[in-house]
């Protein structure tokens, strides 16, 4: 199966040992999301200090792609400024794991890959709206989340 | 009965899609028959013939094509009656599938016959289509919805049915004839008898039964029976609801529109006779007509032969799969107690990853919750893999499935 472009060493490794896996106690932001067709189901927890993501964790059940992408996403956004995170695009995440091709080749599996990013965008959109009074960013994030896949 | 007339090789020639190559030029191994079956050339030709030579609306116009179409449509009704030993052809309602059939009963019978304090009983191994309509009816009426649990073999704990029936409040028991995930064959005769004795109505979801075994509706004695054509070699978009004439006559219509009326005036309407009272609007004429060809095909093979082939395959698959390290099989391990459906998980690999990897080998299985999330919760899994067989499935294909699992093990370093 060496020719399989999805199940790389990195994805298998992350699915076996996900990063930032677990719960945050009393997180400022928590967001649940699921893929009704395949059964991936995750919770994303975020804490924010000085407009930065001070801590992030996720837990739940999912396939290897979902686990790997959630791991990488949390690694990529941890410590980042919210203004950077709000601009975070799906291509960056997919490229990190070599999964850009999924957009074209697997409309079903792309949902597994982007579930945590969807949860992130929905999670911080309400934070922008309520805590930062940044209606424009909130609106953009909500649209992006809704149209992610 | 039909012994020796069954040639797998000959049968496979009738299914053009089985020659397909998929992915990297791999031979298609289609093991998702519980979702939908492939169609023989006889069914494909029937639909082409209909649109080429006969296409017309039915039951109204007097021209030649309309007469031909109407006759062919009604011939399917007669064939369904004969296939399932139904005495009165007017008790056969064409709908678009099992889901619509169950919703029809929930709407047109349930709303007038189920009240606050009544109990509707279903089971833990139902498809969502035999749960959600009853939740909706419960919410509307204030009735209670109760479940018969399954045991560790994936069989129903029927003593729980006795307890529910003993309350005297059960109005309806809605139950699968065969579980779409576990393949468990319900002891349906026993369930129906218990319900009859207690004065409760029974609705049987036969979507996974009619395609795979001989079903005799008169002999069963249930009140409602539902199934779909596309899971038995027929087209999508056609299903059947069967119910006793007296029940149907006393039910309100499901949908209003053309064909279901006798007379329409500004402020009142009278209903057409059965079955047309429940067939509002132009039905799925072409697909109902080509469903005939599917029934003929299965009749020629013989349902006992179909069943025996599946028992043989399931026995073979269970024996081989039980030797695969890390493979968990859900449901009955006795092929006599199940239809040709095997649900499994492979080590801790998510079913979607299993299905994606073996798909590269051309092996098509279903992965997910199979529209049975209540059952997934019970089994304490997010999802399962499901391989399901039919008359054209070979032992070689079962071998390919099992060999492909080795590749999953390799990828996941198991």
Coordinates of C-alpha atoms in Angstrom, one line a residue:
Chain A
X1 CA 0.0 0.0 0.0
X2 CA 3.1 2.2 -0.3
X3 CA 1.6 4.0 -3.2
X4 CA -1.4 5.3 -1.2
X5 CA -1.2 9.0 -1.1
X6 CA -3.5 9.4 2.0
X7 CA -2.1 7.1 4.6
X8 CA 1.4 8.5 5.0
X9 CA 3.7 7.7 7.9
X10 CA 2.9 11.1 9.4
X11 CA -0.9 10.5 9.3
X12 CA -0.6 7.1 10.8
X13 CA 1.7 8.4 13.5
X14 CA -0.6 11.2 14.4
X15 CA -3.7 8.9 14.4
X16 CA -1.8 6.6 16.8
X17 CA -0.5 9.5 19.0
X18 CA -2.6 12.6 18.5
X19 CA -1.2 15.9 19.7
X20 CA -3.0 18.1 22.1
X21 CA -5.5 15.4 22.7
X22 CA -7.7 15.8 25.8
X23 CA -9.9 18.3 27.5
X24 CA -9.2 21.8 28.8
X25 CA -10.9 22.7 32.1
X26 CA -13.2 25.6 31.9
X27 CA -12.1 26.6 28.4
X28 CA -13.1 30.1 27.1
X29 CA -14.2 28.6 23.9
X30 CA -15.5 25.1 23.3
X31 CA -17.0 23.8 20.1
X32 CA -18.5 20.4 19.2
X33 CA -18.9 19.3 15.6
X34 CA -19.5 16.0 13.8
X35 CA -19.8 14.5 10.4
X36 CA -23.2 12.9 10.3
X37 CA -22.4 10.6 7.5
X38 CA -19.2 9.0 8.8
X39 CA -19.3 9.3 12.5
X40 CA -16.3 11.6 13.2
X41 CA -17.1 13.6 16.3
X42 CA -14.8 16.0 18.0
X43 CA -14.7 18.8 20.6
X44 CA -12.3 21.6 20.3
X45 CA -11.3 23.6 23.4
X46 CA -9.5 27.0 23.3
X47 CA -8.1 29.5 25.9
X48 CA -7.2 33.0 24.8
X49 CA -4.9 35.4 26.6
X50 CA -3.7 38.8 25.2
X51 CA -5.4 38.0 21.9
X52 CA -3.3 34.9 21.5
X53 CA -4.4 31.2 21.7
X54 CA -2.7 30.4 24.9
X55 CA -3.9 26.7 25.0
X56 CA -5.8 24.4 22.7
X57 CA -6.9 20.8 23.0
X58 CA -9.3 18.5 21.2
X59 CA -10.9 15.2 21.9
X60 CA -13.4 12.9 20.4
X61 CA -13.6 9.9 18.0
X62 CA -12.6 9.9 14.4
X63 CA -10.8 8.3 11.5
X64 CA -7.0 8.6 11.0
X65 CA -7.4 11.6 8.7
X66 CA -9.6 13.5 11.2
X67 CA -7.2 12.7 14.1
X68 CA -4.1 13.7 12.1
X69 CA -5.6 17.0 10.9
X70 CA -7.0 17.9 14.3
X71 CA -3.5 17.3 15.8
X72 CA -1.7 19.4 13.2
X73 CA -4.3 22.2 13.4
X74 CA -3.9 22.5 17.1
X75 CA -0.1 22.5 16.8
X76 CA -0.3 25.2 14.1
X77 CA -2.5 27.6 16.0
X78 CA -1.1 27.2 19.5
X79 CA 0.5 30.4 20.7
X80 CA -0.7 32.3 17.5
X81 CA -2.2 35.7 17.5
X82 CA -6.0 35.6 16.9
X83 CA -5.6 38.0 13.9
X84 CA -3.3 35.4 12.3
X85 CA -5.6 32.5 13.2
X86 CA -8.6 34.1 11.7
X87 CA -6.8 34.2 8.3
X88 CA -5.9 30.5 8.6
X89 CA -6.9 28.7 5.4
X90 CA -7.7 25.1 4.7
X91 CA -4.9 24.8 2.1
X92 CA -2.3 25.5 4.8
X93 CA -3.6 22.7 7.0
X94 CA -4.0 20.2 4.1
X95 CA -0.5 21.0 2.8
X96 CA 1.1 20.3 6.1
X97 CA -0.1 16.7 5.8
X98 CA 0.2 16.4 2.0
X99 CA -3.6 16.1 1.6
X100 CA -4.3 18.9 -0.8
X101 CA -5.4 16.4 -3.4
X102 CA -8.3 15.3 -1.2
X103 CA -10.2 18.4 -2.3
X104 CA -10.4 17.0 -5.8
X105 CA -10.1 13.2 -5.2
X106 CA -12.3 12.6 -2.2
X107 CA -15.2 14.9 -1.5
X108 CA -16.2 12.5 1.3
X109 CA -12.9 12.3 3.1
X110 CA -12.2 16.1 2.8
X111 CA -14.9 16.4 5.5
X112 CA -12.9 14.3 7.8
X113 CA -9.8 16.4 7.2
X114 CA -11.5 19.8 7.8
X115 CA -13.8 19.0 10.6
X116 CA -11.6 20.5 13.3
X117 CA -10.9 23.6 11.2
X118 CA -14.7 24.1 10.9
X119 CA -15.0 23.8 14.6
X120 CA -12.2 26.3 15.0
X121 CA -13.8 28.9 12.7
X122 CA -17.2 28.5 14.3
X123 CA -15.6 28.7 17.8
X124 CA -13.7 31.9 17.3
X125 CA -16.4 33.6 15.2
X126 CA -18.6 33.9 18.3
X127 CA -15.6 35.1 20.3
X128 CA -14.9 37.8 17.8
X129 CA -18.5 38.8 17.8
X130 CA -19.1 38.8 21.6
X131 CA -15.8 39.5 23.2
X132 CA -14.0 41.7 20.7
X133 CA -16.9 43.4 19.1
X134 CA -15.4 42.7 15.7
X135 CA -18.5 42.1 13.7
X136 CA -16.8 42.0 10.3
X137 CA -14.3 39.3 11.3
X138 CA -17.0 37.4 13.0
X139 CA -19.2 37.5 9.9
X140 CA -16.3 36.4 7.6
X141 CA -15.4 33.5 9.9
X142 CA -19.0 32.3 10.1
X143 CA -19.3 32.4 6.3
X144 CA -16.0 30.5 5.9
X145 CA -17.0 27.9 8.4
X146 CA -20.4 27.4 6.7
X147 CA -18.7 27.0 3.2
X148 CA -15.6 25.1 4.2
X149 CA -16.8 21.9 2.4
Chain B
X1 CA -36.2 -27.0 -4.8
X2 CA -34.5 -25.1 -7.6
X3 CA -31.3 -27.2 -7.0
X4 CA -28.8 -27.3 -9.8
X5 CA -30.3 -24.5 -11.8
X6 CA -28.1 -22.0 -10.0
X7 CA -25.0 -21.1 -11.9
X8 CA -23.1 -18.2 -10.4
X9 CA -21.1 -17.8 -13.5
X10 CA -24.2 -17.4 -15.6
X11 CA -25.8 -15.1 -13.2
X12 CA -22.8 -12.8 -13.1
X13 CA -23.0 -12.4 -16.9
X14 CA -26.4 -10.7 -16.4
X15 CA -24.8 -7.9 -14.4
X16 CA -22.8 -5.6 -16.6
X17 CA -21.4 -3.5 -13.8
X18 CA -19.7 -6.5 -12.3
X19 CA -17.2 -6.3 -15.2
X20 CA -16.2 -2.8 -14.1
X21 CA -12.6 -2.0 -13.3
X22 CA -12.3 0.7 -10.6
X23 CA -9.5 2.8 -9.1
X24 CA -6.2 1.5 -10.4
X25 CA -7.7 -0.9 -12.9
X26 CA -8.9 -3.2 -10.1
X27 CA -11.7 -5.6 -10.6
X28 CA -14.8 -4.4 -8.8
X29 CA -15.7 -6.4 -5.7
X30 CA -19.1 -5.2 -4.8
X31 CA -20.0 -6.0 -1.2
X32 CA -22.4 -3.2 -0.4
X33 CA -25.6 -5.0 -1.3
X34 CA -27.5 -4.1 1.9
X35 CA -27.3 -0.5 0.7
X36 CA -28.4 -1.3 -2.8
X37 CA -28.0 -4.2 -5.2
X38 CA -26.8 -4.1 -8.8
X39 CA -29.2 -4.5 -11.6
X40 CA -29.4 -7.3 -14.1
X41 CA -29.5 -6.5 -17.8
X42 CA -33.1 -7.7 -17.9
X43 CA -34.1 -4.8 -15.5
X44 CA -31.9 -2.3 -17.5
X45 CA -33.5 -3.4 -20.7
X46 CA -37.0 -3.1 -19.3
X47 CA -36.5 0.5 -18.4
X48 CA -35.0 1.3 -21.8
X49 CA -37.9 -0.5 -23.5
X50 CA -40.4 1.4 -21.5
X51 CA -39.1 4.8 -22.4
X52 CA -38.4 3.9 -26.0
X53 CA -41.7 2.3 -26.8
X54 CA -44.4 2.9 -24.2
X55 CA -43.8 6.0 -22.2
X56 CA -47.1 7.5 -21.0
X57 CA -48.9 8.6 -17.9
X58 CA -51.3 6.0 -16.5
X59 CA -54.8 5.5 -15.2
X60 CA -56.3 8.4 -17.2
X61 CA -55.9 8.8 -20.9
X62 CA -57.6 6.3 -23.3
X63 CA -54.9 6.2 -26.0
X64 CA -52.8 3.2 -26.8
X65 CA -49.6 4.1 -24.9
X66 CA -51.6 5.0 -21.8
X67 CA -53.3 1.6 -21.9
X68 CA -50.0 -0.2 -22.3
X69 CA -48.4 1.7 -19.5
X70 CA -51.3 1.3 -17.2
X71 CA -51.4 -2.4 -17.8
X72 CA -47.7 -2.9 -17.3
X73 CA -47.8 -0.9 -14.1
X74 CA -50.7 -3.0 -12.7
X75 CA -48.9 -6.2 -13.8
X76 CA -46.1 -5.3 -11.3
X77 CA -48.7 -5.1 -8.6
X78 CA -49.9 -8.6 -9.5
X79 CA -46.3 -9.9 -9.5
X80 CA -45.7 -8.4 -6.0
X81 CA -48.9 -10.1 -4.8
X82 CA -47.8 -13.5 -6.1
X83 CA -44.1 -13.1 -5.0
X84 CA -45.2 -12.4 -1.4
X85 CA -48.4 -14.5 -1.3
X86 CA -50.7 -11.5 -0.8
X87 CA -54.4 -12.3 -1.4
X88 CA -55.7 -8.9 -2.3
X89 CA -53.8 -6.9 -4.9
X90 CA -55.5 -3.6 -3.8
X91 CA -53.6 -3.9 -0.5
X92 CA -50.3 -3.2 -2.3
X93 CA -49.4 0.5 -2.3
X94 CA -46.5 1.7 -4.4
X95 CA -44.4 4.3 -2.7
X96 CA -40.9 5.5 -3.2
X97 CA -39.2 3.2 -0.7
X98 CA -39.4 1.7 2.7
X99 CA -38.9 5.0 4.4
X100 CA -41.9 6.5 2.7
X101 CA -44.0 3.4 3.5
X102 CA -43.2 3.7 7.2
X103 CA -43.9 7.5 7.2
X104 CA -47.2 6.8 5.5
X105 CA -48.3 4.6 8.3
X106 CA -47.0 7.0 11.0
X107 CA -48.9 9.8 9.4
X108 CA -52.1 8.3 8.1
X109 CA -52.6 5.6 10.7
X110 CA -50.6 6.8 13.6
X111 CA -52.2 10.2 14.0
X112 CA -55.7 8.8 14.3
X113 CA -54.9 5.7 16.3
X114 CA -52.1 6.6 18.8
X115 CA -52.8 8.8 21.7
X116 CA -51.2 10.1 24.9
X117 CA -50.4 7.2 27.2
X118 CA -50.1 4.7 24.3
X119 CA -46.9 2.9 23.7
X120 CA -45.1 2.4 20.4
X121 CA -42.4 -0.3 20.6
X122 CA -39.4 -0.6 18.3
X123 CA -36.0 -2.2 18.7
X124 CA -32.3 -1.2 19.2
X125 CA -31.4 -2.6 15.8
X126 CA -33.7 -0.5 13.7
X127 CA -32.7 1.7 10.8
X128 CA -33.4 5.4 11.4
X129 CA -36.4 5.1 9.1
X130 CA -38.1 2.9 11.7
X131 CA -37.2 5.1 14.6
X132 CA -37.5 8.8 13.5
X133 CA -41.1 8.6 12.2
X134 CA -42.1 7.1 15.6
X135 CA -40.3 9.9 17.5
X136 CA -42.2 12.4 15.4
X137 CA -45.5 10.7 16.1
X138 CA -44.6 10.4 19.8
X139 CA -43.9 14.2 19.9
X140 CA -47.2 14.9 18.2
X141 CA -49.3 12.6 20.3
X142 CA -47.7 12.4 23.7
X143 CA -47.3 8.6 23.3
X144 CA -44.3 6.7 24.6
X145 CA -41.6 5.1 22.5
X146 CA -39.9 2.0 24.0
X147 CA -37.1 -0.2 22.7
X148 CA -36.5 -3.9 22.8
X149 CA -32.8 -4.3 23.6
X150 CA -30.4 -6.7 21.9
X151 CA -28.3 -9.3 23.7
X152 CA -24.6 -10.0 23.2
X153 CA -25.4 -12.2 20.1
X154 CA -27.2 -9.3 18.4
X155 CA -30.6 -10.9 19.0
X156 CA -33.6 -9.3 20.5
X157 CA -34.5 -9.8 24.2
X158 CA -38.1 -10.7 23.4
X159 CA -39.0 -11.0 27.0
X160 CA -39.0 -7.2 27.1
X161 CA -41.7 -7.2 24.4
X162 CA -43.8 -9.3 26.8
X163 CA -43.3 -6.7 29.5
X164 CA -44.4 -3.9 27.3
X165 CA -47.4 -5.8 26.0
X166 CA -48.4 -6.7 29.5
X167 CA -49.1 -3.0 30.2
X168 CA -52.0 -3.2 27.7
X169 CA -51.0 0.1 26.3
X170 CA -49.0 -0.9 23.3
X171 CA -50.6 0.3 20.0
X172 CA -47.9 -0.7 17.6
X173 CA -44.8 -2.7 17.4
X174 CA -42.5 -1.5 14.6
X175 CA -39.8 -4.0 13.9
X176 CA -37.2 -5.1 11.3
X177 CA -37.6 -8.5 9.8
X178 CA -33.8 -8.5 9.3
X179 CA -31.3 -6.0 10.9
X180 CA -29.5 -4.0 8.2
X181 CA -26.3 -3.9 10.3
X182 CA -26.1 -7.2 12.1
X183 CA -28.1 -9.3 9.6
X184 CA -30.0 -10.8 12.5
X185 CA -33.2 -12.5 11.4
X186 CA -36.0 -11.5 13.8
X187 CA -38.2 -14.3 15.1
X188 CA -40.9 -12.4 13.4
X189 CA -43.6 -15.0 13.6
X190 CA -43.3 -15.1 17.3
X191 CA -43.3 -11.3 17.6
X192 CA -46.5 -11.1 15.5
X193 CA -48.2 -13.8 17.5
X194 CA -47.4 -12.1 20.8
X195 CA -48.7 -8.8 19.4
X196 CA -51.9 -10.3 18.1
X197 CA -52.6 -11.9 21.4
X198 CA -52.2 -8.6 23.1
X199 CA -54.2 -6.6 20.6
X200 CA -51.2 -4.5 19.3
X201 CA -50.7 -3.8 15.6
X202 CA -47.4 -4.8 13.9
X203 CA -45.4 -3.0 11.3
X204 CA -42.6 -5.1 9.8
X205 CA -39.7 -3.3 8.0
X206 CA -38.8 -6.0 5.4
X207 CA -36.2 -4.0 3.4
X208 CA -33.5 -6.5 4.3
X209 CA -35.7 -9.6 4.2
X210 CA -37.7 -9.6 1.0
X211 CA -34.5 -9.5 -1.2
X212 CA -32.9 -12.4 0.7
X213 CA -35.5 -15.0 1.7
X214 CA -38.9 -16.3 1.0
X215 CA -41.5 -14.0 2.6
X216 CA -45.1 -15.1 2.8
X217 CA -47.2 -12.1 4.0
X218 CA -50.4 -14.0 4.4
X219 CA -48.7 -16.5 6.6
X220 CA -46.9 -13.9 8.7
X221 CA -50.2 -12.3 9.7
X222 CA -48.7 -8.8 10.4
X223 CA -50.6 -5.6 9.9
X224 CA -48.2 -3.5 7.8
X225 CA -45.2 -4.7 5.8
X226 CA -42.7 -2.4 3.9
X227 CA -39.8 -3.0 1.6
X228 CA -37.8 -1.4 -1.3
X229 CA -37.2 -2.5 -4.9
X230 CA -33.7 -1.3 -5.2
X231 CA -32.4 -3.7 -2.6
X232 CA -33.7 -6.7 -4.7
X233 CA -32.3 -6.0 -8.2
X234 CA -35.0 -3.4 -9.0
X235 CA -34.7 0.3 -9.6
X236 CA -34.4 3.0 -7.0
X237 CA -37.5 5.1 -6.2
X238 CA -39.9 2.2 -5.8
X239 CA -41.1 0.6 -2.6
X240 CA -44.2 -1.2 -1.4
X241 CA -46.4 -0.8 1.6
X242 CA -48.7 -3.7 2.2
X243 CA -51.5 -3.4 4.8
X244 CA -54.8 -5.2 5.5
X245 CA -57.6 -3.8 3.5
X246 CA -59.7 -2.9 6.5
X247 CA -56.9 -0.8 7.9
X248 CA -56.3 1.0 4.7
X249 CA -60.0 1.7 4.2
X250 CA -60.2 3.3 7.6
X251 CA -57.0 5.4 7.3
X252 CA -57.0 8.9 6.1
X253 CA -55.1 9.6 2.9
X254 CA -51.3 10.3 3.1
X255 CA -51.1 12.9 0.4
X256 CA -53.8 14.7 -1.6
X257 CA -53.7 15.2 -5.3
X258 CA -54.5 13.5 -8.6
X259 CA -55.4 9.9 -8.9
X260 CA -56.3 9.5 -5.2
X261 CA -59.7 11.1 -5.6
X262 CA -63.1 10.0 -6.8
X263 CA -64.8 13.4 -7.0
X264 CA -63.4 16.8 -6.1
X265 CA -65.7 19.8 -5.4
X266 CA -64.9 23.2 -4.0
X267 CA -65.3 22.2 -0.5
X268 CA -65.3 18.4 -0.3
X269 CA -63.6 15.4 -1.9
X270 CA -64.3 11.7 -1.9
X271 CA -61.4 9.2 -2.1
X272 CA -60.6 6.8 -4.8
X273 CA -60.7 3.1 -4.1
X274 CA -57.7 1.2 -2.8
X275 CA -54.8 1.2 -3.6
X276 CA -55.2 4.5 -5.5
X277 CA -56.3 6.4 -2.4
X278 CA -52.7 6.2 -1.3
X279 CA -51.0 6.8 -4.7
X280 CA -51.5 10.6 -5.2
X281 CA -49.9 12.2 -8.2
X282 CA -48.1 10.5 -11.1
X283 CA -46.3 7.5 -9.6
X284 CA -42.9 6.3 -10.6
X285 CA -44.3 4.6 -13.6
X286 CA -41.1 3.5 -15.4
X287 CA -39.4 2.1 -12.3
X288 CA -42.5 0.3 -11.1
X289 CA -42.8 -1.3 -14.5
X290 CA -39.2 -2.4 -14.7
X291 CA -39.4 -3.7 -11.1
X292 CA -41.4 -6.6 -12.7
X293 CA -38.2 -7.8 -14.4
X294 CA -36.4 -7.9 -11.0
X295 CA -39.2 -10.0 -9.5
X296 CA -39.1 -12.3 -12.5
X297 CA -35.4 -12.7 -12.2
X298 CA -35.6 -13.6 -8.5
X299 CA -38.5 -15.9 -9.1
X300 CA -36.6 -17.8 -11.8
X301 CA -33.7 -18.3 -9.4
X302 CA -36.0 -19.1 -6.5
X303 CA -35.8 -17.4 -3.1
X304 CA -34.7 -20.7 -1.4
X305 CA -31.7 -20.8 -3.7
X306 CA -30.9 -17.1 -3.0
X307 CA -31.1 -17.8 0.7
X308 CA -29.0 -21.0 0.5
X309 CA -26.3 -19.2 -1.5
X310 CA -26.1 -16.5 1.2
X311 CA -25.9 -19.0 4.0
X312 CA -23.1 -20.8 2.2
X313 CA -21.2 -17.5 1.6
X314 CA -21.8 -16.2 5.1
X315 CA -20.6 -19.5 6.6
X316 CA -17.5 -19.3 4.5
X317 CA -16.8 -15.6 5.3
X318 CA -17.4 -16.1 9.1
X319 CA -15.0 -19.0 9.2
X320 CA -12.3 -17.1 7.4
X321 CA -12.8 -13.8 9.1
X322 CA -12.8 -15.4 12.6
X323 CA -9.2 -16.4 11.9
X324 CA -8.1 -12.8 11.1
X325 CA -6.3 -11.3 14.1
X326 CA -7.9 -8.2 15.5
X327 CA -11.2 -8.6 13.7
X328 CA -14.3 -8.1 15.8
X329 CA -17.6 -9.3 14.3
X330 CA -20.9 -7.9 15.5
X331 CA -24.1 -9.9 15.4
X332 CA -25.0 -13.6 15.1
X333 CA -22.1 -16.0 14.3
X334 CA -24.6 -18.6 13.1
X335 CA -25.3 -18.2 9.4
X336 CA -28.7 -19.8 9.9
X337 CA -29.7 -16.9 12.1
X338 CA -28.5 -14.1 9.9
X339 CA -28.8 -12.9 6.3
X340 CA -25.7 -12.2 4.2
X341 CA -24.5 -9.2 6.2
X342 CA -21.3 -9.1 8.3
X343 CA -20.5 -6.0 10.4
X344 CA -17.0 -5.8 11.8
X345 CA -14.2 -3.7 13.1
X346 CA -10.6 -4.3 12.4
X347 CA -8.3 -3.6 15.4
X348 CA -8.8 0.1 16.4
X349 CA -8.7 1.3 12.8
X350 CA -11.6 3.6 12.0
X351 CA -14.0 2.0 9.5
X352 CA -13.6 4.9 7.1
X353 CA -9.9 4.3 6.9
X354 CA -10.5 0.5 6.4
X355 CA -13.0 1.3 3.6
X356 CA -10.7 3.8 1.9
X357 CA -7.7 1.5 1.9
X358 CA -9.6 -1.5 0.6
X359 CA -11.4 0.6 -2.0
X360 CA -8.0 1.0 -3.7
X361 CA -8.3 -2.7 -4.3
X362 CA -11.7 -2.3 -5.9
X363 CA -13.5 -3.7 -2.8
X364 CA -16.7 -1.8 -2.0
X365 CA -18.0 -2.1 1.5
X366 CA -20.0 0.3 3.6
X367 CA -18.4 2.0 6.6
X368 CA -20.2 4.3 9.0
X369 CA -23.2 4.0 11.3
X370 CA -25.5 2.5 8.6
X371 CA -28.4 4.8 9.6
X372 CA -28.5 2.9 12.9
X373 CA -26.9 5.2 15.5
X374 CA -29.0 3.8 18.3
X375 CA -27.4 0.4 17.6
X376 CA -23.9 2.0 17.3
X377 CA -24.4 3.5 20.8
X378 CA -25.4 0.1 22.1
X379 CA -22.4 -1.6 20.6
X380 CA -20.3 1.3 21.9
X381 CA -18.6 2.0 18.6
X382 CA -18.7 5.2 16.4
X383 CA -19.0 3.1 13.3
X384 CA -18.5 -0.3 11.8
X385 CA -17.5 -1.8 8.5
X386 CA -20.2 -3.8 6.7
X387 CA -19.8 -6.4 4.0
X388 CA -23.1 -7.6 2.5
X389 CA -23.6 -10.3 -0.1
X390 CA -26.1 -11.1 -2.8
X391 CA -26.8 -13.8 -5.4
X392 CA -23.8 -12.8 -7.6
X393 CA -21.2 -12.7 -4.8
X394 CA -18.5 -15.3 -5.0
X395 CA -16.2 -16.9 -2.4
X396 CA -13.3 -15.4 -4.3
X397 CA -14.7 -11.9 -3.6
X398 CA -14.8 -12.8 0.1
X399 CA -11.2 -13.8 -0.2
X400 CA -10.3 -10.5 -1.8
X401 CA -12.0 -8.7 1.1
X402 CA -10.0 -10.6 3.6
X403 CA -6.7 -10.3 1.7
X404 CA -7.3 -6.5 1.5
X405 CA -7.4 -6.3 5.3
X406 CA -3.8 -7.4 5.3
X407 CA -3.0 -4.1 3.5
X408 CA -4.9 -2.2 6.2
X409 CA -2.7 -4.0 8.8
X410 CA 0.4 -3.0 6.8
X411 CA -0.6 0.7 6.5
X412 CA -1.5 0.9 10.2
X413 CA 1.5 -1.1 11.2
X414 CA -0.6 -3.6 13.2

